[in-house]
Amino acid sequence: MSAQLQITEVSKSFGGVQAVGRVSLEVRRGEILSVIGPNGAGKTTLLNMISGFYHPDSGRITLDATDVTQSAPSRVAEMGVARTFQNIALFKGMTVLDNLMLGRHVHMRAGVLSSFIYWGFAQKEEVVHRRRVEDIIDFLKIQDLRRRPTGSLAYGLQKRVELGRALALDPKILLLDEPMGGCNHEEKEDMARFVLDVNQEWGTTIILIEHDMGVVMDISDRVAVLDMGQKIAEGTPDEVRADTRVIKAYLGEVKAGRH
Amino acid sequence: MAHAASEVTTLPRLLQQNVRERGVRPAIREKDRGIWQTHTWREYHDHVRVFSLGLAALGFRRGEKLSVIGDNRPRLYWAQLAAQALGGIAVPVYQDSIARELQYVWSHAEASIIVAEDQEQVDKIISLRDRLPGLRHVIYDDARGLVKYRFDWLKSFEEVEELGRKHEAQHPGAFEAEVEQGQPDDVAMICYTSGTTGNPKGAMLTHANVVATARTFMAAEDVRATDEWLCYLPMAWVGDSLYSLVLSLAAGFCCNCPESPETVQRDLRELGPTTVLAPPRIWENMLTSVQVRAGDATPLKRWVFARFRRTAEEAEILRSDGKPVPFGLRLMCALGEFFVYGPVRDQLGLRRARWAYTGGAPLGPDTFRFFRSIGVNLKQVYGSTESSALISIQPDAEANPTSAGRPCPGIEVKIADRGEVLIRSRGIFKGYYKAEEATREVVDDEGWFHTGDAGFLDPRGHLVIIDRAKDVGAMVDGTPFAPQFIENKLKFSPYIREAVAFGNEQPLVAAMIAIDLNTVGNWAERRGIPYTSYMDLSQKPEVRELIREEIAKVNATLPDSTRIRRFLLLTKDLEADDAEMTRTRKVRRRFVAEKYASVIDAFYSGGEEVELSTLITYEDGRQATIQSRVRIADVEAGALSHA
């Protein structure tokens, strides 16, 4: 398998705090890679650098051999990288359908004028995109929520809609920042199922940040472990589980009764 | 009707007839990607034909069983007809059944092919596969999540249709020849009844049974080929098979499959079916939603709604008593039709419904009256699996909440000793599958089917059902005791979801009550009573007081000796997953009596509290025990001494 996303020795500091220090990571096409680590380990910062929200102080990020280290988020999105956020970022007053249609925005070509006239090009385009959005609605089984404002939905469902919004981009790489955080057992199971299905059905590469070890170990092809901004281990779930440094840095804390 | 009503035929032949008579008319619709997709009778027939030949290519033979599991989907209906075309038997099963129940039904029925809706159902089958030696193939409708499943016994619906096309190329005319071989007396389907005792029993219905029943129905009601019907009831329930398959084929009307179980309400409104069948629970939910929305409206709208609702009910009461409605009231009703009744019916998706049925359990008189008063032609219907789902219907002009309706033409009804209702008709089933003993117990030598329901025929000739015959007992002083009669009265209260009454061979009547989490929760919130869970809410003194008042209201309508003296609020609802109820939500009385023996003991020994240790089963089959101390309360002070 070839590397789709190559992260080479990236570092990022905020003031005097180094959030990520010289982390390298290779993401292979079609895999589910989980990034785990204690709070403040730099996981979200790493994700933000991939999606272009932050630019690394040093190091390089290449996507399909194109350097995207300094690219704007919109450019990274156009290249097929979609993400969800730890604290849901949906338009709460808009319906599920509108949120998802908005996710198609990077693929829409109609300009202000033709959109204003609507009939003709803009209408045709809308139909095409609506079909794709309906596929996603069907895929995520949220047919009953189409016309509901997202703000009125239960938390677990909002998470699902957010995944849908990311999927609407037709991403090649999907970045998921704690998609199961704050969900109950059933919602977690559903979400894990969706993540697996997205990966299998569309071959989408998935980078997942998640705290639920059970889920991570079950669905990941590979796991990378961050601690204090450093990558301390990388490998299959079994390898990582057996790694003494990981046990000490991360799982050791769990044993000490953090949960 | 062009054809004689007495003509006996098979379901696949009815399908062929529809292709000839109305090939381009819509036969079945499915809402997919938010749009209603229509299949004409010709397309319907084509799918059945090629799928049927695909089954033949897979080695499916005459007399074998094909089971379907899933929500209402055109392909699951087609699969059943395809099996029947080959002389096979359809076995629809409940889609929410847990693995243990499915294992019993599938191995008992010896299903050789299962058509499953989606991954969820396929996963259940995979977990049971080792224990189903007779199962040869599993076919799925929705491929979602199944791409990585590689089993030689697992195929998609399309793959089987492709097999069928190849088979047809090699054996032209094979389908027609198979249909030709089918006889009306062949078994068409086996419907497993969840039974309140023991394992489910498989009722065998022949083509002749179900077709005759459909013709009976068409003689009793004005069924038209242009009718629209929403298929949302469980496919395993005989009522759905009768309506969505048999009646649709016999009358040629169009079935519509909702997008998902969650969208039924919206789909109902979009579609506006011309006839609706719903269990009492759904009618009650509709009424609640109307009341909630009316309560949220502006004061003026609220006043208008309340004013015209009162008007409508006054008029309805006069009408049902057969009294004339004064001109002024009629005028108000006409205004109400414009401002309130029409729009409300439209919102509920009942605007085009020429009639609506409730059945399966009694519906509260208030709910019944509400729907009739706003112009919904709501009527009671009565039937059972063994009678192909139809025994009696209320004629339009004789609808009322107490009777089960007038026996349909051609259906003989007789009341036996102990008040048991006996039925004889062409719809009476062939027998329980692999249970001749059980069949002999319910069908006697003269062909009378013993329904097990106790009831009587009222002076107008309407059938009135009181209770299950075997549940009717007597109290210590000899007063007849019909538990369901009392329970139904209790369940008419919006705050009570389930109730179980005891009193057979006892000095007084006591009841276990499961509150309705929604309405009681709502009630508690409005009063600022905090609660955390069902268990917590059910044991609040205020809630106990609320239910006590509800019981007192019921008691006012009961004769003194059968009034409820003591009660207890359960810490969880009665559940089919815990085997306390059947899938059609009927209390499994004997099981409940055993499980809650300590409660019954405490009822009659004067105990104030009881230790409840309840085993609950989660949807995935895991079990957990909950311990709690529950208070027993008297409806009036000193109940025991009173008795």
PDB file of N, CA and C in Angstrom, chain A residues 115-172:
ATOM      1  N   SER A 115     -27.081  31.113 -10.029  1.00  0.00           N
ATOM      2  CA  SER A 115     -27.834  30.649  -8.862  1.00  0.00           C
ATOM      3  C   SER A 115     -29.064  31.509  -8.657  1.00  0.00           C
ATOM      4  N   PHE A 116     -28.915  32.803  -8.948  1.00  0.00           N
ATOM      5  CA  PHE A 116     -30.012  33.732  -8.750  1.00  0.00           C
ATOM      6  C   PHE A 116     -31.137  33.450  -9.743  1.00  0.00           C
ATOM      7  N   ILE A 117     -30.729  33.151 -10.979  1.00  0.00           N
ATOM      8  CA  ILE A 117     -31.722  32.821 -12.009  1.00  0.00           C
ATOM      9  C   ILE A 117     -32.316  31.446 -11.740  1.00  0.00           C
ATOM     10  N   TYR A 118     -31.516  30.541 -11.152  1.00  0.00           N
ATOM     11  CA  TYR A 118     -31.872  29.196 -10.743  1.00  0.00           C
ATOM     12  C   TYR A 118     -32.190  28.252 -11.893  1.00  0.00           C
ATOM     13  N   TRP A 119     -33.233  28.532 -12.666  1.00  0.00           N
ATOM     14  CA  TRP A 119     -33.613  27.582 -13.723  1.00  0.00           C
ATOM     15  C   TRP A 119     -32.467  27.406 -14.697  1.00  0.00           C
ATOM     16  N   GLY A 120     -32.287  26.186 -15.156  1.00  0.00           N
ATOM     17  CA  GLY A 120     -31.184  25.927 -16.061  1.00  0.00           C
ATOM     18  C   GLY A 120     -30.048  25.278 -15.311  1.00  0.00           C
ATOM     19  N   PHE A 121     -28.874  25.868 -15.397  1.00  0.00           N
ATOM     20  CA  PHE A 121     -27.680  25.230 -14.872  1.00  0.00           C
ATOM     21  C   PHE A 121     -27.767  24.947 -13.358  1.00  0.00           C
ATOM     22  N   ALA A 122     -28.135  25.981 -12.592  1.00  0.00           N
ATOM     23  CA  ALA A 122     -28.122  25.838 -11.131  1.00  0.00           C
ATOM     24  C   ALA A 122     -29.092  24.746 -10.685  1.00  0.00           C
ATOM     25  N   GLN A 123     -30.239  24.667 -11.346  1.00  0.00           N
ATOM     26  CA  GLN A 123     -31.219  23.662 -10.966  1.00  0.00           C
ATOM     27  C   GLN A 123     -30.702  22.261 -11.262  1.00  0.00           C
ATOM     28  N   LYS A 124     -30.098  22.109 -12.441  1.00  0.00           N
ATOM     29  CA  LYS A 124     -29.566  20.815 -12.825  1.00  0.00           C
ATOM     30  C   LYS A 124     -28.502  20.375 -11.836  1.00  0.00           C
ATOM     31  N   GLU A 125     -27.657  21.341 -11.495  1.00  0.00           N
ATOM     32  CA  GLU A 125     -26.576  21.034 -10.562  1.00  0.00           C
ATOM     33  C   GLU A 125     -27.141  20.631  -9.206  1.00  0.00           C
ATOM     34  N   GLU A 126     -28.178  21.349  -8.780  1.00  0.00           N
ATOM     35  CA  GLU A 126     -28.755  21.049  -7.475  1.00  0.00           C
ATOM     36  C   GLU A 126     -29.301  19.626  -7.431  1.00  0.00           C
ATOM     37  N   VAL A 127     -29.923  19.213  -8.541  1.00  0.00           N
ATOM     38  CA  VAL A 127     -30.486  17.868  -8.588  1.00  0.00           C
ATOM     39  C   VAL A 127     -29.386  16.814  -8.426  1.00  0.00           C
ATOM     40  N   VAL A 128     -28.269  17.032  -9.132  1.00  0.00           N
ATOM     41  CA  VAL A 128     -27.146  16.094  -9.044  1.00  0.00           C
ATOM     42  C   VAL A 128     -26.651  15.989  -7.608  1.00  0.00           C
ATOM     43  N   HIS A 129     -26.484  17.149  -6.977  1.00  0.00           N
ATOM     44  CA  HIS A 129     -25.944  17.137  -5.616  1.00  0.00           C
ATOM     45  C   HIS A 129     -26.950  16.599  -4.620  1.00  0.00           C
ATOM     46  N   ARG A 130     -28.216  16.903  -4.875  1.00  0.00           N
ATOM     47  CA  ARG A 130     -29.247  16.408  -3.972  1.00  0.00           C
ATOM     48  C   ARG A 130     -29.258  14.887  -3.987  1.00  0.00           C
ATOM     49  N   ARG A 131     -29.025  14.296  -5.156  1.00  0.00           N
ATOM     50  CA  ARG A 131     -29.018  12.835  -5.252  1.00  0.00           C
ATOM     51  C   ARG A 131     -27.923  12.260  -4.365  1.00  0.00           C
ATOM     52  N   ARG A 132     -26.750  12.880  -4.440  1.00  0.00           N
ATOM     53  CA  ARG A 132     -25.632  12.400  -3.621  1.00  0.00           C
ATOM     54  C   ARG A 132     -25.963  12.560  -2.134  1.00  0.00           C
ATOM     55  N   VAL A 133     -26.556  13.684  -1.782  1.00  0.00           N
ATOM     56  CA  VAL A 133     -26.915  13.925  -0.380  1.00  0.00           C
ATOM     57  C   VAL A 133     -27.955  12.898   0.080  1.00  0.00           C
ATOM     58  N   GLU A 134     -28.895  12.560  -0.820  1.00  0.00           N
ATOM     59  CA  GLU A 134     -29.899  11.556  -0.449  1.00  0.00           C
ATOM     60  C   GLU A 134     -29.249  10.195  -0.229  1.00  0.00           C
ATOM     61  N   ASP A 135     -28.199   9.890  -1.015  1.00  0.00           N
ATOM     62  CA  ASP A 135     -27.458   8.642  -0.781  1.00  0.00           C
ATOM     63  C   ASP A 135     -26.896   8.626   0.633  1.00  0.00           C
ATOM     64  N   ILE A 136     -26.363   9.770   1.033  1.00  0.00           N
ATOM     65  CA  ILE A 136     -25.746   9.848   2.364  1.00  0.00           C
ATOM     66  C   ILE A 136     -26.818   9.748   3.452  1.00  0.00           C
ATOM     67  N   ILE A 137     -27.952  10.413   3.221  1.00  0.00           N
ATOM     68  CA  ILE A 137     -29.051  10.334   4.185  1.00  0.00           C
ATOM     69  C   ILE A 137     -29.491   8.884   4.354  1.00  0.00           C
ATOM     70  N   ASP A 138     -29.567   8.179   3.237  1.00  0.00           N
ATOM     71  CA  ASP A 138     -29.953   6.773   3.266  1.00  0.00           C
ATOM     72  C   ASP A 138     -28.885   5.952   3.991  1.00  0.00           C
ATOM     73  N   PHE A 139     -27.639   6.241   3.678  1.00  0.00           N
ATOM     74  CA  PHE A 139     -26.509   5.522   4.263  1.00  0.00           C
ATOM     75  C   PHE A 139     -26.500   5.672   5.790  1.00  0.00           C
ATOM     76  N   LEU A 140     -26.757   6.880   6.258  1.00  0.00           N
ATOM     77  CA  LEU A 140     -26.705   7.142   7.705  1.00  0.00           C
ATOM     78  C   LEU A 140     -28.051   6.917   8.388  1.00  0.00           C
ATOM     79  N   LYS A 141     -29.038   6.492   7.609  1.00  0.00           N
ATOM     80  CA  LYS A 141     -30.379   6.210   8.130  1.00  0.00           C
ATOM     81  C   LYS A 141     -30.958   7.399   8.903  1.00  0.00           C
ATOM     82  N   ILE A 142     -30.946   8.546   8.288  1.00  0.00           N
ATOM     83  CA  ILE A 142     -31.518   9.722   8.942  1.00  0.00           C
ATOM     84  C   ILE A 142     -32.647  10.300   8.086  1.00  0.00           C
ATOM     85  N   GLN A 143     -33.361   9.403   7.364  1.00  0.00           N
ATOM     86  CA  GLN A 143     -34.434   9.874   6.483  1.00  0.00           C
ATOM     87  C   GLN A 143     -35.483  10.687   7.231  1.00  0.00           C
ATOM     88  N   ASP A 144     -35.694  10.324   8.493  1.00  0.00           N
ATOM     89  CA  ASP A 144     -36.749  10.994   9.240  1.00  0.00           C
ATOM     90  C   ASP A 144     -36.318  12.378   9.716  1.00  0.00           C
ATOM     91  N   LEU A 145     -35.046  12.733   9.525  1.00  0.00           N
ATOM     92  CA  LEU A 145     -34.563  13.995  10.087  1.00  0.00           C
ATOM     93  C   LEU A 145     -34.344  15.084   9.041  1.00  0.00           C
ATOM     94  N   ARG A 146     -34.536  14.731   7.756  1.00  0.00           N
ATOM     95  CA  ARG A 146     -34.246  15.672   6.676  1.00  0.00           C
ATOM     96  C   ARG A 146     -34.590  17.129   6.972  1.00  0.00           C
ATOM     97  N   ARG A 147     -35.828  17.347   7.430  1.00  0.00           N
ATOM     98  CA  ARG A 147     -36.330  18.721   7.563  1.00  0.00           C
ATOM     99  C   ARG A 147     -36.196  19.264   8.975  1.00  0.00           C
ATOM    100  N   ARG A 148     -35.479  18.542   9.832  1.00  0.00           N
ATOM    101  CA  ARG A 148     -35.351  19.010  11.218  1.00  0.00           C
ATOM    102  C   ARG A 148     -34.151  19.945  11.332  1.00  0.00           C
ATOM    103  N   PRO A 149     -34.302  21.054  12.081  1.00  0.00           N
ATOM    104  CA  PRO A 149     -33.128  21.892  12.338  1.00  0.00           C
ATOM    105  C   PRO A 149     -32.127  21.087  13.172  1.00  0.00           C
ATOM    106  N   THR A 150     -30.855  21.139  12.817  1.00  0.00           N
ATOM    107  CA  THR A 150     -29.894  20.276  13.500  1.00  0.00           C
ATOM    108  C   THR A 150     -29.805  20.595  14.990  1.00  0.00           C
ATOM    109  N   GLY A 151     -30.053  21.862  15.342  1.00  0.00           N
ATOM    110  CA  GLY A 151     -29.968  22.244  16.756  1.00  0.00           C
ATOM    111  C   GLY A 151     -30.960  21.506  17.636  1.00  0.00           C
ATOM    112  N   SER A 152     -32.047  21.013  17.039  1.00  0.00           N
ATOM    113  CA  SER A 152     -33.081  20.358  17.846  1.00  0.00           C
ATOM    114  C   SER A 152     -32.815  18.863  18.004  1.00  0.00           C
ATOM    115  N   LEU A 153     -31.732  18.358  17.409  1.00  0.00           N
ATOM    116  CA  LEU A 153     -31.484  16.924  17.452  1.00  0.00           C
ATOM    117  C   LEU A 153     -30.695  16.523  18.691  1.00  0.00           C
ATOM    118  N   ALA A 154     -30.843  15.250  19.064  1.00  0.00           N
ATOM    119  CA  ALA A 154     -30.059  14.716  20.176  1.00  0.00           C
ATOM    120  C   ALA A 154     -28.585  14.729  19.781  1.00  0.00           C
ATOM    121  N   TYR A 155     -27.731  14.753  20.791  1.00  0.00           N
ATOM    122  CA  TYR A 155     -26.299  14.897  20.568  1.00  0.00           C
ATOM    123  C   TYR A 155     -25.745  13.826  19.629  1.00  0.00           C
ATOM    124  N   GLY A 156     -26.112  12.584  19.890  1.00  0.00           N
ATOM    125  CA  GLY A 156     -25.606  11.486  19.065  1.00  0.00           C
ATOM    126  C   GLY A 156     -26.004  11.641  17.606  1.00  0.00           C
ATOM    127  N   LEU A 157     -27.216  12.162  17.381  1.00  0.00           N
ATOM    128  CA  LEU A 157     -27.686  12.360  16.007  1.00  0.00           C
ATOM    129  C   LEU A 157     -26.950  13.516  15.349  1.00  0.00           C
ATOM    130  N   GLN A 158     -26.654  14.559  16.133  1.00  0.00           N
ATOM    131  CA  GLN A 158     -25.884  15.667  15.576  1.00  0.00           C
ATOM    132  C   GLN A 158     -24.523  15.173  15.107  1.00  0.00           C
ATOM    133  N   LYS A 159     -23.932  14.277  15.886  1.00  0.00           N
ATOM    134  CA  LYS A 159     -22.636  13.702  15.504  1.00  0.00           C
ATOM    135  C   LYS A 159     -22.768  12.965  14.174  1.00  0.00           C
ATOM    136  N   ARG A 160     -23.890  12.284  14.022  1.00  0.00           N
ATOM    137  CA  ARG A 160     -24.117  11.525  12.811  1.00  0.00           C
ATOM    138  C   ARG A 160     -24.272  12.473  11.613  1.00  0.00           C
ATOM    139  N   VAL A 161     -25.025  13.570  11.841  1.00  0.00           N
ATOM    140  CA  VAL A 161     -25.220  14.547  10.769  1.00  0.00           C
ATOM    141  C   VAL A 161     -23.876  15.174  10.402  1.00  0.00           C
ATOM    142  N   GLU A 162     -23.043  15.398  11.398  1.00  0.00           N
ATOM    143  CA  GLU A 162     -21.742  15.990  11.111  1.00  0.00           C
ATOM    144  C   GLU A 162     -20.902  15.059  10.247  1.00  0.00           C
ATOM    145  N   LEU A 163     -20.979  13.783  10.543  1.00  0.00           N
ATOM    146  CA  LEU A 163     -20.292  12.805   9.694  1.00  0.00           C
ATOM    147  C   LEU A 163     -20.844  12.902   8.273  1.00  0.00           C
ATOM    148  N   GLY A 164     -22.168  13.042   8.171  1.00  0.00           N
ATOM    149  CA  GLY A 164     -22.803  13.154   6.866  1.00  0.00           C
ATOM    150  C   GLY A 164     -22.316  14.379   6.116  1.00  0.00           C
ATOM    151  N   ARG A 165     -22.200  15.469   6.821  1.00  0.00           N
ATOM    152  CA  ARG A 165     -21.723  16.706   6.197  1.00  0.00           C
ATOM    153  C   ARG A 165     -20.309  16.502   5.643  1.00  0.00           C
ATOM    154  N   ALA A 166     -19.447  15.806   6.422  1.00  0.00           N
ATOM    155  CA  ALA A 166     -18.095  15.530   5.953  1.00  0.00           C
ATOM    156  C   ALA A 166     -18.131  14.598   4.742  1.00  0.00           C
ATOM    157  N   LEU A 167     -19.032  13.620   4.775  1.00  0.00           N
ATOM    158  CA  LEU A 167     -19.123  12.664   3.664  1.00  0.00           C
ATOM    159  C   LEU A 167     -19.601  13.332   2.384  1.00  0.00           C
ATOM    160  N   ALA A 168     -20.403  14.385   2.548  1.00  0.00           N
ATOM    161  CA  ALA A 168     -20.967  15.075   1.390  1.00  0.00           C
ATOM    162  C   ALA A 168     -19.867  15.646   0.510  1.00  0.00           C
ATOM    163  N   LEU A 169     -18.695  15.819   1.067  1.00  0.00           N
ATOM    164  CA  LEU A 169     -17.561  16.346   0.318  1.00  0.00           C
ATOM    165  C   LEU A 169     -16.991  15.290  -0.624  1.00  0.00           C
ATOM    166  N   ASP A 170     -17.457  14.043  -0.517  1.00  0.00           N
ATOM    167  CA  ASP A 170     -16.842  12.898  -1.217  1.00  0.00           C
ATOM    168  C   ASP A 170     -15.360  12.822  -0.908  1.00  0.00           C
ATOM    169  N   PRO A 171     -15.015  12.759   0.353  1.00  0.00           N
ATOM    170  CA  PRO A 171     -13.599  12.864   0.712  1.00  0.00           C
ATOM    171  C   PRO A 171     -12.804  11.625   0.328  1.00  0.00           C
ATOM    172  N   LYS A 172     -11.497  11.859   0.080  1.00  0.00           N
ATOM    173  CA  LYS A 172     -10.583  10.736  -0.081  1.00  0.00           C
ATOM    174  C   LYS A 172     -10.032  10.363   1.294  1.00  0.00           C
TER     175      LYS A 172
END
